[in-house]
């Protein structure tokens, strides 16, 4: 087991890629805190992990709310004594063309993706520094690299994650803490419209050299790599698990 006895927090883990990552970590021996704004969904994923013989707890948490994040981290520390791995996966979309986007739509997306990631980072990093060990994994997107239409808030947030990843890696390397980011292909409920709407799906599929959509289960192994000792000498990197869509 690559993550035996490690303690992991996975945000946005009530569904999609986050749920698959949480389950994959548990299969690799980690104790997993399944965190999601939807507490019922988080508890359902945690129950499935426990039912399969793993160790997990579900926690309702809005990562954009600093107090909720600190309370969630305290629960994990109380349960298992430490936090070794943080996966900043929580995300939302609020779609609108830029000239029609409200400031509320802008702030909501930036709040979850960027401020939320920062809240979680600060909630766990003190203990990681003290123990001289940690794995920070951010989730970005092709939208943050290539831009997109109708989601300037989402693209800006995901581009910001790239800078956060590199800054986190540079600041924390001295403490044996790595930070990397994954840009997964369209495998989440947030991308359902792109994958199913006839107006979009063929156009987007044409941009993917592998010619098919990703499944959450085939993205999860990349998260295992960045959480495990196999990536001990890898930090500050962005890995696109996107079927080749962002080939430069």
Short mmCIF file of C-alpha atoms in Angstrom, two decimals:
data_model
loop_
_atom_site.label_atom_id
_atom_site.label_comp_id
_atom_site.label_asym_id
_atom_site.label_seq_id
_atom_site.Cartn_x
_atom_site.Cartn_y
_atom_site.Cartn_z
CA UNK A 1 0.00 0.00 0.00
CA UNK A 2 1.52 3.27 -1.15
CA UNK A 3 -0.22 5.46 1.44
CA UNK A 4 -0.31 3.13 4.44
CA UNK A 5 -1.13 5.02 7.67
CA UNK A 6 -1.05 8.43 5.98
CA UNK A 7 -3.81 10.91 6.83
CA UNK A 8 -5.39 12.70 3.88
CA UNK A 9 -7.91 15.49 3.42
CA UNK A 10 -9.71 15.55 0.08
CA UNK A 11 -11.98 18.52 -0.52
CA UNK A 12 -14.89 18.43 -2.93
CA UNK A 13 -14.95 14.68 -2.33
CA UNK A 14 -18.69 14.15 -2.26
CA UNK A 15 -18.77 13.25 -5.95
CA UNK A 16 -16.76 13.02 -9.17
CA UNK A 17 -12.97 13.05 -9.14
CA UNK A 18 -12.82 13.95 -5.44
CA UNK A 19 -14.85 10.90 -4.45
CA UNK A 20 -12.71 8.65 -6.67
CA UNK A 21 -9.51 10.09 -5.17
CA UNK A 22 -10.77 9.62 -1.61
CA UNK A 23 -11.68 5.99 -2.34
CA UNK A 24 -8.37 5.34 -4.10
CA UNK A 25 -6.41 6.79 -1.18
CA UNK A 26 -8.30 4.57 1.24
CA UNK A 27 -7.54 1.50 -0.86
CA UNK A 28 -3.88 2.46 -0.65
CA UNK A 29 -4.05 2.48 3.16
CA UNK A 30 -4.70 6.15 3.95
CA UNK A 31 -7.12 7.46 6.54
CA UNK A 32 -9.28 9.86 4.56
CA UNK A 33 -11.29 12.91 5.56
CA UNK A 34 -13.97 13.27 2.90
CA UNK A 35 -14.82 16.97 2.85
CA UNK A 36 -17.63 18.52 0.87
CA UNK A 37 -20.04 21.43 1.10
CA UNK A 38 -22.75 18.78 0.87
CA UNK A 39 -22.32 16.99 4.18
CA UNK A 40 -24.70 14.19 3.25
CA UNK A 41 -22.68 13.43 0.12
CA UNK A 42 -19.43 13.49 2.12
CA UNK A 43 -20.82 11.06 4.68
CA UNK A 44 -22.09 8.76 1.94
CA UNK A 45 -18.63 8.52 0.34
CA UNK A 46 -17.02 8.00 3.74
CA UNK A 47 -19.53 5.25 4.55
CA UNK A 48 -18.73 3.52 1.25
CA UNK A 49 -15.02 3.63 2.12
CA UNK A 50 -15.64 2.17 5.58
CA UNK A 51 -17.93 -0.45 4.08
CA UNK A 52 -15.10 -1.53 1.79
CA UNK A 53 -12.75 -1.94 4.74
CA UNK A 54 -11.11 1.48 4.71
CA UNK A 55 -10.92 4.29 7.23
CA UNK A 56 -12.75 7.56 6.59
CA UNK A 57 -14.87 10.31 8.06
CA UNK A 58 -17.22 12.67 6.23
CA UNK A 59 -17.20 16.37 7.10
CA UNK A 60 -19.48 19.12 5.84
CA UNK A 61 -17.39 22.18 5.03
CA UNK A 62 -17.54 25.23 2.77
CA UNK A 63 -13.87 25.77 2.00
CA UNK A 64 -14.51 29.47 1.28
CA UNK A 65 -15.42 29.88 4.96
CA UNK A 66 -12.25 30.14 7.04
CA UNK A 67 -13.90 29.13 10.31
CA UNK A 68 -15.44 26.01 8.76
CA UNK A 69 -12.07 24.97 7.31
CA UNK A 70 -10.30 25.40 10.64
CA UNK A 71 -13.03 23.39 12.37
CA UNK A 72 -12.73 20.61 9.79
CA UNK A 73 -8.95 20.44 10.17
CA UNK A 74 -9.36 20.31 13.95
CA UNK A 75 -11.73 17.32 13.58
CA UNK A 76 -9.20 15.47 11.46
CA UNK A 77 -6.37 16.19 13.89
CA UNK A 78 -8.55 15.10 16.80
CA UNK A 79 -9.42 11.85 15.03
CA UNK A 80 -6.02 10.86 13.70
CA UNK A 81 -3.40 13.18 15.20
CA UNK A 82 -2.03 14.75 12.06
CA UNK A 83 -2.59 15.61 8.40
CA UNK A 84 -0.07 14.36 5.84
CA UNK A 85 -1.83 14.99 2.52
CA UNK A 86 -4.07 17.81 1.33
CA UNK A 87 -5.95 17.60 -1.96
CA UNK A 88 -7.42 20.99 -2.85
CA UNK A 89 -10.12 19.73 -5.21
CA UNK A 90 -13.27 21.65 -4.22
CA UNK A 91 -14.73 23.68 -7.04
CA UNK A 92 -17.86 25.30 -8.44
CA UNK A 93 -18.86 27.01 -11.67
CA UNK A 94 -20.99 30.10 -12.19
CA UNK A 95 -21.23 30.47 -15.96
CA UNK A 96 -21.84 33.77 -17.76
CA UNK A 97 -20.28 35.76 -20.57
CA UNK A 98 -17.81 38.25 -19.13
CA UNK A 99 -19.89 41.33 -19.93
CA UNK A 100 -22.89 39.81 -18.12
CA UNK A 101 -21.14 38.14 -15.18
CA UNK A 102 -22.18 39.50 -11.81
CA UNK A 103 -19.68 40.33 -9.10
CA UNK A 104 -21.41 37.65 -7.01
CA UNK A 105 -20.67 35.03 -9.67
CA UNK A 106 -17.06 36.20 -9.79
CA UNK A 107 -16.60 36.20 -6.03
CA UNK A 108 -18.26 32.81 -5.51
CA UNK A 109 -15.91 31.02 -7.90
CA UNK A 110 -12.78 32.83 -6.74
CA UNK A 111 -13.85 32.21 -3.15
CA UNK A 112 -14.10 28.43 -3.50
CA UNK A 113 -11.20 27.78 -5.86
CA UNK A 114 -8.56 30.28 -4.73
CA UNK A 115 -9.50 31.49 -1.26
CA UNK A 116 -10.73 28.01 -0.41
CA UNK A 117 -7.45 26.42 -1.44
CA UNK A 118 -5.54 29.03 0.58
CA UNK A 119 -7.75 28.46 3.63
CA UNK A 120 -7.10 24.72 3.50
CA UNK A 121 -3.39 25.19 2.92
CA UNK A 122 -3.01 27.42 5.96
CA UNK A 123 -5.11 25.07 8.09
CA UNK A 124 -2.76 22.12 7.54
CA UNK A 125 0.66 23.56 6.79
CA UNK A 126 1.69 24.33 10.38
CA UNK A 127 1.56 20.67 11.37
CA UNK A 128 3.34 19.64 8.18
CA UNK A 129 6.18 22.06 8.86
CA UNK A 130 6.45 20.80 12.43
CA UNK A 131 6.69 17.18 11.25
CA UNK A 132 8.87 18.04 8.24
CA UNK A 133 6.59 16.16 5.88
CA UNK A 134 3.66 16.92 3.63
CA UNK A 135 2.04 16.49 0.24
CA UNK A 136 -0.03 19.35 -1.17
CA UNK A 137 -1.99 18.61 -4.34
CA UNK A 138 -3.90 21.31 -6.17
CA UNK A 139 -6.45 20.77 -8.92
CA UNK A 140 -6.32 23.12 -11.88
CA UNK A 141 -7.81 22.80 -15.36
CA UNK A 142 -7.15 23.26 -19.05
CA UNK A 143 -9.29 26.38 -18.62
CA UNK A 144 -6.50 27.86 -16.51
CA UNK A 145 -3.95 27.18 -19.23
CA UNK A 146 -5.94 27.83 -22.41
CA UNK A 147 -8.77 30.06 -21.22
CA UNK A 148 -12.40 29.40 -21.99
CA UNK A 149 -15.60 31.13 -23.06
CA UNK A 150 -18.31 32.00 -20.56
CA UNK A 151 -16.20 31.16 -17.51
CA UNK A 152 -13.68 33.95 -17.05
CA UNK A 153 -14.08 33.53 -13.29
CA UNK A 154 -13.26 29.81 -13.44
CA UNK A 155 -10.35 30.29 -15.86
CA UNK A 156 -8.88 33.05 -13.70
CA UNK A 157 -9.21 30.91 -10.57
CA UNK A 158 -7.59 27.88 -12.20
CA UNK A 159 -4.76 30.02 -13.61
CA UNK A 160 -4.25 31.37 -10.09
CA UNK A 161 -3.89 27.80 -8.84
CA UNK A 162 -0.83 27.43 -11.08
CA UNK A 163 0.87 30.31 -9.31
CA UNK A 164 -0.18 29.01 -5.91
CA UNK A 165 1.32 25.62 -6.71
CA UNK A 166 4.70 27.02 -7.67
CA UNK A 167 4.83 29.45 -4.74
CA UNK A 168 3.80 26.73 -2.29
CA UNK A 169 6.48 24.43 -3.68
CA UNK A 170 9.22 27.06 -3.39
CA UNK A 171 8.29 28.13 0.12
CA UNK A 172 7.81 24.68 1.61
CA UNK A 173 10.55 22.63 -0.07
CA UNK A 174 12.90 23.32 2.85
CA UNK A 175 10.46 21.46 5.11
CA UNK A 176 10.26 18.33 2.93
CA UNK A 177 6.78 19.35 1.77
CA UNK A 178 5.99 19.00 -1.93
CA UNK A 179 3.30 20.83 -3.88
CA UNK A 180 2.07 19.83 -7.31
CA UNK A 181 -1.03 20.37 -9.43
CA UNK A 182 -3.11 18.13 -11.65
CA UNK A 183 -5.15 19.37 -14.59
CA UNK A 184 -7.67 16.58 -15.15
CA UNK A 185 -9.72 16.02 -18.26
CA UNK A 186 -13.49 16.50 -18.34
CA UNK A 187 -14.53 13.88 -15.81
CA UNK A 188 -16.60 15.80 -13.28
CA UNK A 189 -20.25 16.76 -12.79
CA UNK A 190 -19.19 20.36 -13.47
CA UNK A 191 -18.38 19.41 -17.06
CA UNK A 192 -21.55 17.41 -17.70
CA UNK A 193 -22.96 20.03 -20.08
CA UNK A 194 -19.81 19.95 -22.21
CA UNK A 195 -19.88 16.16 -22.32
CA UNK A 196 -23.56 15.72 -23.08
CA UNK A 197 -24.87 18.79 -24.92
CA UNK A 198 -24.81 18.36 -28.70
CA UNK A 199 -23.82 22.02 -29.03
CA UNK A 200 -20.50 21.41 -27.29
CA UNK A 201 -19.50 17.75 -27.02
CA UNK A 202 -18.21 17.14 -30.56
CA UNK A 203 -16.26 20.39 -30.60
CA UNK A 204 -14.56 19.56 -27.32
CA UNK A 205 -13.94 15.92 -28.21
CA UNK A 206 -12.18 17.08 -31.38
CA UNK A 207 -9.67 18.88 -29.13
CA UNK A 208 -8.77 15.67 -27.24
CA UNK A 209 -6.18 13.57 -29.11
CA UNK A 210 -7.25 10.41 -27.29
CA UNK A 211 -10.75 11.05 -28.62
CA UNK A 212 -12.78 10.26 -25.50
CA UNK A 213 -13.79 11.70 -22.15
CA UNK A 214 -11.93 10.79 -18.98
CA UNK A 215 -13.39 8.65 -16.22
CA UNK A 216 -12.77 9.73 -12.60
CA UNK A 217 -11.25 6.33 -11.82
CA UNK A 218 -8.47 6.78 -14.37
CA UNK A 219 -7.54 10.21 -13.01
CA UNK A 220 -7.20 8.99 -9.42
CA UNK A 221 -3.86 7.14 -9.93
CA UNK A 222 -2.18 10.45 -10.75
CA UNK A 223 -3.30 11.74 -7.36
CA UNK A 224 -1.87 8.63 -5.71
CA UNK A 225 1.49 9.31 -7.36
CA UNK A 226 1.70 12.88 -6.05
CA UNK A 227 0.64 11.77 -2.57
CA UNK A 228 3.09 8.88 -2.35
CA UNK A 229 6.83 8.53 -1.82
CA UNK A 230 7.16 7.80 -5.54
CA UNK A 231 6.99 11.58 -6.11
CA UNK A 232 9.32 12.56 -3.25
CA UNK A 233 11.65 14.43 -5.64
CA UNK A 234 8.87 16.08 -7.66
CA UNK A 235 7.56 19.51 -6.67
CA UNK A 236 6.15 22.60 -8.31
CA UNK A 237 4.92 20.64 -11.33
CA UNK A 238 1.68 20.72 -13.29
CA UNK A 239 0.56 17.39 -14.73
CA UNK A 240 -2.20 17.43 -17.33
CA UNK A 241 -4.23 14.21 -17.22
CA UNK A 242 -6.42 15.45 -20.05
CA UNK A 243 -6.07 13.04 -22.94
CA UNK A 244 -3.58 15.38 -24.61
CA UNK A 245 -5.88 18.40 -24.89
CA UNK A 246 -3.22 20.85 -23.66
CA UNK A 247 -0.33 19.52 -25.73
CA UNK A 248 1.84 22.49 -26.66
#
